[in-house]
Amino acid sequence: MTVRVTTLKGVGAGLYYVEKLPNYYLDANEPRGQWFGRGVEALDLSGAIDDEAFLSLMDGMDPARPDRHLGRQNGEASVRGYDVTCSAPKSVSVLFALGDESVRNSVLDSHDRAVSALASWIEDHAHTRYRIGGEVAVVDAKGIVAAMFRQHTSRALDPQIHTHLVIPNRVMSPDGRWLALDARLIKRDQRTLSAIYHAALRAELNQALGVRWRIPENGIAEMADIPDVVLTEYSYRTDDIRRRIDVKLDRFVANMDRDPTPRERWKLEREAVLDTRPSKEKHVDAGTLHAEWRERAWQLGVAPEEIVADAVERQRPRTSISMDELSRLVDRAIEAISEKQSTWRPTELLRELAALFPTDVGADAAAVMNSLEEVVDAMVKGRCIDISQPIPPDSLLRKDGRPVTEAATDRALTTQAILDQERVLLEWAARRISADDLIDPAAIERSDVELNIAQADAAARVAGDAQLVLIVGPAGTGKTTALRPAIAQLRSQGRPVFGVAPSAAAAEVLQDETGVAADTLDKLLIEHRLNRPPDHQYHLPAG
């Protein structure tokens, strides 16, 4: 992702944006930041950001009356706001760094419009919560107040166009109060925010400069006509982070004797970002910085003007998508999300659609956003099956058509194909589960710890003659404790036992805690085919 949402907590959460952000600007007379949102007018704010007004909002106070709280008074550890940081691809920043004034303005304008379109999407999907009839209701917010701080460099002074979209934790509620933002949607859908920002940015730059793009990965693409060697030259910060991640991964494997899980790897990557974070440089002259960037291009043996000329005016972007192409795009989005998950929310469907949006379309960012939303709405109605909770009669509904008693993150959609797959699996399981299956109580005696009733029953059933035994329970309820004596009993009878799990990390835990050789489900499926690899591990009996 290149759009990340950071929760801002505690006293002074807004000081960073008025004191520690670089106080140099690469364009003359550029304001420090701009207000955004329908709540701006209600608070009598406009135009360039006033530091005191911003800090008042981040403290939950009315900027016009700093002694009046907007809603509930904040505590010392209260959430003060959210920073939605939107970063352009490196090639876009390089084009800004090496281009003339006209190119730089086009790049910045395209980025700004993409960020504004994203901010409008966030505002249109913003919710707040309060009690109605004693129950918590999730209702549409009437508007947000946001501060946009655009920057042009990384901390290492590489070109890096990015905007901090800071949303103070106060939104307008339908009844006129200022309440906290229900941020579950933007926190959970950061990949969606990233995908729609990049789709909008590409369309804007296509329209403005006629650039071409590489094939997107996870919705993110670099320009096709800026070489990798140039991108690497302006990525000192990225290289530092990668080196630090490698060190952390090596240390983790050495200490833990295993690879990190995806969540552990994510934490290591976040630590690497913080570890390599240089202090902010201040009072850097814009002209000097651009001259240094141009000199680095010359050191690569290529003129800056040549890099820019090779990247712009390379295509005449089209302005529309045919109905046949749109149909294929919808099919690909459904296929892509179905490969990853069995249920989804509309915003997740939007993520897949935006990631697949054609890279040769030129359009306004707002138009792209509206088109994506319209297609997703049609997909929800025509291609998906809603398996959310039924809407109670006479329910108060939000504009998304769901009751206020339901969080926006609770929506559940799927397809008939997935439901058919589940039906086949359930029928398969039903044929293999029988109340008359013989159990083996001897397994219970093989446990080295005392089993509770549920664990003892599970151990006896796994060691018995059932074709299928399902053990369901949350983490920490002793499922693997029940499996250990069952496995010992099966082996005492000469019966083959092996383990599979969805991931390598889970297989390793299964193996360590039960003593059974285990690997991934994918590997089992590959090795169970007729063309088994010569070093296959699964020697399964017939049937």
PDB file of N, CA and C in Angstrom, residues 36 109-121 124-125 196-205 207 350 357 361-375:
ATOM      1  N   PHE A  36     -10.345  20.982   4.049  1.00  0.00           N
ATOM      2  CA  PHE A  36     -11.200  20.198   3.166  1.00  0.00           C
ATOM      3  C   PHE A  36     -12.379  19.665   3.973  1.00  0.00           C
ATOM      4  N   ASP A 109      -0.725  19.074  -9.570  1.00  0.00           N
ATOM      5  CA  ASP A 109      -2.182  19.235  -9.722  1.00  0.00           C
ATOM      6  C   ASP A 109      -2.865  17.870  -9.821  1.00  0.00           C
ATOM      7  N   SER A 110      -2.250  16.937 -10.555  1.00  0.00           N
ATOM      8  CA  SER A 110      -2.834  15.605 -10.685  1.00  0.00           C
ATOM      9  C   SER A 110      -2.875  14.899  -9.337  1.00  0.00           C
ATOM     10  N   HIS A 111      -1.788  14.983  -8.595  1.00  0.00           N
ATOM     11  CA  HIS A 111      -1.747  14.380  -7.256  1.00  0.00           C
ATOM     12  C   HIS A 111      -2.786  15.012  -6.345  1.00  0.00           C
ATOM     13  N   ASP A 112      -2.875  16.326  -6.357  1.00  0.00           N
ATOM     14  CA  ASP A 112      -3.833  17.024  -5.485  1.00  0.00           C
ATOM     15  C   ASP A 112      -5.266  16.615  -5.796  1.00  0.00           C
ATOM     16  N   ARG A 113      -5.590  16.514  -7.082  1.00  0.00           N
ATOM     17  CA  ARG A 113      -6.962  16.147  -7.440  1.00  0.00           C
ATOM     18  C   ARG A 113      -7.262  14.696  -7.054  1.00  0.00           C
ATOM     19  N   ALA A 114      -6.264  13.820  -7.172  1.00  0.00           N
ATOM     20  CA  ALA A 114      -6.471  12.428  -6.754  1.00  0.00           C
ATOM     21  C   ALA A 114      -6.688  12.343  -5.254  1.00  0.00           C
ATOM     22  N   VAL A 115      -5.918  13.113  -4.488  1.00  0.00           N
ATOM     23  CA  VAL A 115      -6.085  13.119  -3.025  1.00  0.00           C
ATOM     24  C   VAL A 115      -7.445  13.707  -2.653  1.00  0.00           C
ATOM     25  N   SER A 116      -7.842  14.779  -3.339  1.00  0.00           N
ATOM     26  CA  SER A 116      -9.147  15.389  -3.045  1.00  0.00           C
ATOM     27  C   SER A 116     -10.289  14.431  -3.355  1.00  0.00           C
ATOM     28  N   ALA A 117     -10.162  13.684  -4.471  1.00  0.00           N
ATOM     29  CA  ALA A 117     -11.197  12.707  -4.811  1.00  0.00           C
ATOM     30  C   ALA A 117     -11.263  11.611  -3.750  1.00  0.00           C
ATOM     31  N   LEU A 118     -10.101  11.187  -3.253  1.00  0.00           N
ATOM     32  CA  LEU A 118     -10.067  10.184  -2.189  1.00  0.00           C
ATOM     33  C   LEU A 118     -10.686  10.742  -0.916  1.00  0.00           C
ATOM     34  N   ALA A 119     -10.367  11.999  -0.591  1.00  0.00           N
ATOM     35  CA  ALA A 119     -10.938  12.624   0.605  1.00  0.00           C
ATOM     36  C   ALA A 119     -12.460  12.720   0.491  1.00  0.00           C
ATOM     37  N   SER A 120     -12.956  13.017  -0.696  1.00  0.00           N
ATOM     38  CA  SER A 120     -14.415  13.070  -0.905  1.00  0.00           C
ATOM     39  C   SER A 120     -15.035  11.691  -0.697  1.00  0.00           C
ATOM     40  N   TRP A 121     -14.342  10.648  -1.172  1.00  0.00           N
ATOM     41  CA  TRP A 121     -14.850   9.282  -0.970  1.00  0.00           C
ATOM     42  C   TRP A 121     -14.922   8.958   0.512  1.00  0.00           C
ATOM     43  N   ASP A 124     -17.860  10.790   2.002  1.00  0.00           N
ATOM     44  CA  ASP A 124     -19.138  10.195   1.608  1.00  0.00           C
ATOM     45  C   ASP A 124     -19.413   8.886   2.351  1.00  0.00           C
ATOM     46  N   HIS A 125     -18.371   8.231   2.837  1.00  0.00           N
ATOM     47  CA  HIS A 125     -18.530   6.961   3.545  1.00  0.00           C
ATOM     48  C   HIS A 125     -18.261   7.101   5.044  1.00  0.00           C
ATOM     49  N   ILE A 196      -7.846   3.110  -5.073  1.00  0.00           N
ATOM     50  CA  ILE A 196      -8.623   4.148  -5.754  1.00  0.00           C
ATOM     51  C   ILE A 196      -7.804   5.437  -5.923  1.00  0.00           C
ATOM     52  N   TYR A 197      -6.894   5.723  -4.983  1.00  0.00           N
ATOM     53  CA  TYR A 197      -6.008   6.881  -5.172  1.00  0.00           C
ATOM     54  C   TYR A 197      -5.155   6.690  -6.418  1.00  0.00           C
ATOM     55  N   HIS A 198      -4.569   5.503  -6.584  1.00  0.00           N
ATOM     56  CA  HIS A 198      -3.672   5.266  -7.716  1.00  0.00           C
ATOM     57  C   HIS A 198      -4.429   5.240  -9.036  1.00  0.00           C
ATOM     58  N   ALA A 199      -5.634   4.669  -9.055  1.00  0.00           N
ATOM     59  CA  ALA A 199      -6.425   4.681 -10.288  1.00  0.00           C
ATOM     60  C   ALA A 199      -6.740   6.113 -10.694  1.00  0.00           C
ATOM     61  N   ALA A 200      -7.103   6.939  -9.722  1.00  0.00           N
ATOM     62  CA  ALA A 200      -7.421   8.341 -10.000  1.00  0.00           C
ATOM     63  C   ALA A 200      -6.188   9.116 -10.445  1.00  0.00           C
ATOM     64  N   LEU A 201      -5.046   8.873  -9.785  1.00  0.00           N
ATOM     65  CA  LEU A 201      -3.816   9.579 -10.137  1.00  0.00           C
ATOM     66  C   LEU A 201      -3.374   9.239 -11.564  1.00  0.00           C
ATOM     67  N   ARG A 202      -3.433   7.958 -11.927  1.00  0.00           N
ATOM     68  CA  ARG A 202      -3.037   7.574 -13.291  1.00  0.00           C
ATOM     69  C   ARG A 202      -3.919   8.243 -14.335  1.00  0.00           C
ATOM     70  N   ALA A 203      -5.224   8.264 -14.077  1.00  0.00           N
ATOM     71  CA  ALA A 203      -6.131   8.887 -15.042  1.00  0.00           C
ATOM     72  C   ALA A 203      -5.842  10.380 -15.194  1.00  0.00           C
ATOM     73  N   GLU A 204      -5.553  11.048 -14.087  1.00  0.00           N
ATOM     74  CA  GLU A 204      -5.231  12.479 -14.133  1.00  0.00           C
ATOM     75  C   GLU A 204      -3.939  12.731 -14.911  1.00  0.00           C
ATOM     76  N   LEU A 205      -2.897  11.945 -14.641  1.00  0.00           N
ATOM     77  CA  LEU A 205      -1.618  12.146 -15.323  1.00  0.00           C
ATOM     78  C   LEU A 205      -1.698  11.767 -16.799  1.00  0.00           C
ATOM     79  N   GLN A 207      -4.300  12.223 -18.628  1.00  0.00           N
ATOM     80  CA  GLN A 207      -4.994  13.358 -19.234  1.00  0.00           C
ATOM     81  C   GLN A 207      -4.076  14.564 -19.357  1.00  0.00           C
ATOM     82  N   LEU A 350     -14.671  -2.785  -4.492  1.00  0.00           N
ATOM     83  CA  LEU A 350     -14.129  -1.562  -5.077  1.00  0.00           C
ATOM     84  C   LEU A 350     -12.608  -1.639  -5.184  1.00  0.00           C
ATOM     85  N   PHE A 357      -8.451  -1.192 -13.003  1.00  0.00           N
ATOM     86  CA  PHE A 357      -8.892  -0.099 -13.881  1.00  0.00           C
ATOM     87  C   PHE A 357      -7.838   0.152 -14.956  1.00  0.00           C
ATOM     88  N   VAL A 361      -6.611   5.175 -19.622  1.00  0.00           N
ATOM     89  CA  VAL A 361      -7.776   6.069 -19.612  1.00  0.00           C
ATOM     90  C   VAL A 361      -7.365   7.406 -19.021  1.00  0.00           C
ATOM     91  N   GLY A 362      -7.757   8.489 -19.682  1.00  0.00           N
ATOM     92  CA  GLY A 362      -7.510   9.822 -19.161  1.00  0.00           C
ATOM     93  C   GLY A 362      -8.823  10.453 -18.711  1.00  0.00           C
ATOM     94  N   ALA A 363      -8.861  10.908 -17.463  1.00  0.00           N
ATOM     95  CA  ALA A 363     -10.112  11.468 -16.937  1.00  0.00           C
ATOM     96  C   ALA A 363      -9.828  12.214 -15.652  1.00  0.00           C
ATOM     97  N   ASP A 364     -10.819  13.007 -15.214  1.00  0.00           N
ATOM     98  CA  ASP A 364     -10.724  13.675 -13.920  1.00  0.00           C
ATOM     99  C   ASP A 364     -10.818  12.633 -12.813  1.00  0.00           C
ATOM    100  N   ALA A 365     -10.083  12.864 -11.729  1.00  0.00           N
ATOM    101  CA  ALA A 365     -10.076  11.925 -10.614  1.00  0.00           C
ATOM    102  C   ALA A 365     -11.471  11.716 -10.050  1.00  0.00           C
ATOM    103  N   ALA A 366     -12.233  12.795  -9.915  1.00  0.00           N
ATOM    104  CA  ALA A 366     -13.584  12.678  -9.358  1.00  0.00           C
ATOM    105  C   ALA A 366     -14.472  11.832 -10.254  1.00  0.00           C
ATOM    106  N   ALA A 367     -14.309  11.956 -11.574  1.00  0.00           N
ATOM    107  CA  ALA A 367     -15.113  11.164 -12.506  1.00  0.00           C
ATOM    108  C   ALA A 367     -14.752   9.685 -12.399  1.00  0.00           C
ATOM    109  N   VAL A 368     -13.459   9.391 -12.255  1.00  0.00           N
ATOM    110  CA  VAL A 368     -13.028   8.001 -12.081  1.00  0.00           C
ATOM    111  C   VAL A 368     -13.648   7.409 -10.825  1.00  0.00           C
ATOM    112  N   MET A 369     -13.608   8.176  -9.733  1.00  0.00           N
ATOM    113  CA  MET A 369     -14.154   7.697  -8.469  1.00  0.00           C
ATOM    114  C   MET A 369     -15.652   7.424  -8.590  1.00  0.00           C
ATOM    115  N   ASN A 370     -16.371   8.339  -9.231  1.00  0.00           N
ATOM    116  CA  ASN A 370     -17.815   8.157  -9.398  1.00  0.00           C
ATOM    117  C   ASN A 370     -18.125   6.937 -10.270  1.00  0.00           C
ATOM    118  N   SER A 371     -17.340   6.749 -11.338  1.00  0.00           N
ATOM    119  CA  SER A 371     -17.563   5.602 -12.224  1.00  0.00           C
ATOM    120  C   SER A 371     -17.321   4.291 -11.492  1.00  0.00           C
ATOM    121  N   LEU A 372     -16.259   4.228 -10.703  1.00  0.00           N
ATOM    122  CA  LEU A 372     -15.965   3.014  -9.949  1.00  0.00           C
ATOM    123  C   LEU A 372     -17.097   2.689  -8.977  1.00  0.00           C
ATOM    124  N   GLU A 373     -17.600   3.701  -8.303  1.00  0.00           N
ATOM    125  CA  GLU A 373     -18.685   3.498  -7.342  1.00  0.00           C
ATOM    126  C   GLU A 373     -19.942   2.986  -8.049  1.00  0.00           C
ATOM    127  N   GLU A 374     -20.256   3.577  -9.218  1.00  0.00           N
ATOM    128  CA  GLU A 374     -21.450   3.155  -9.960  1.00  0.00           C
ATOM    129  C   GLU A 374     -21.334   1.698 -10.396  1.00  0.00           C
ATOM    130  N   VAL A 375     -20.149   1.303 -10.863  1.00  0.00           N
ATOM    131  CA  VAL A 375     -19.968  -0.084 -11.306  1.00  0.00           C
ATOM    132  C   VAL A 375     -20.068  -1.032 -10.121  1.00  0.00           C
TER     133      VAL A 375
END
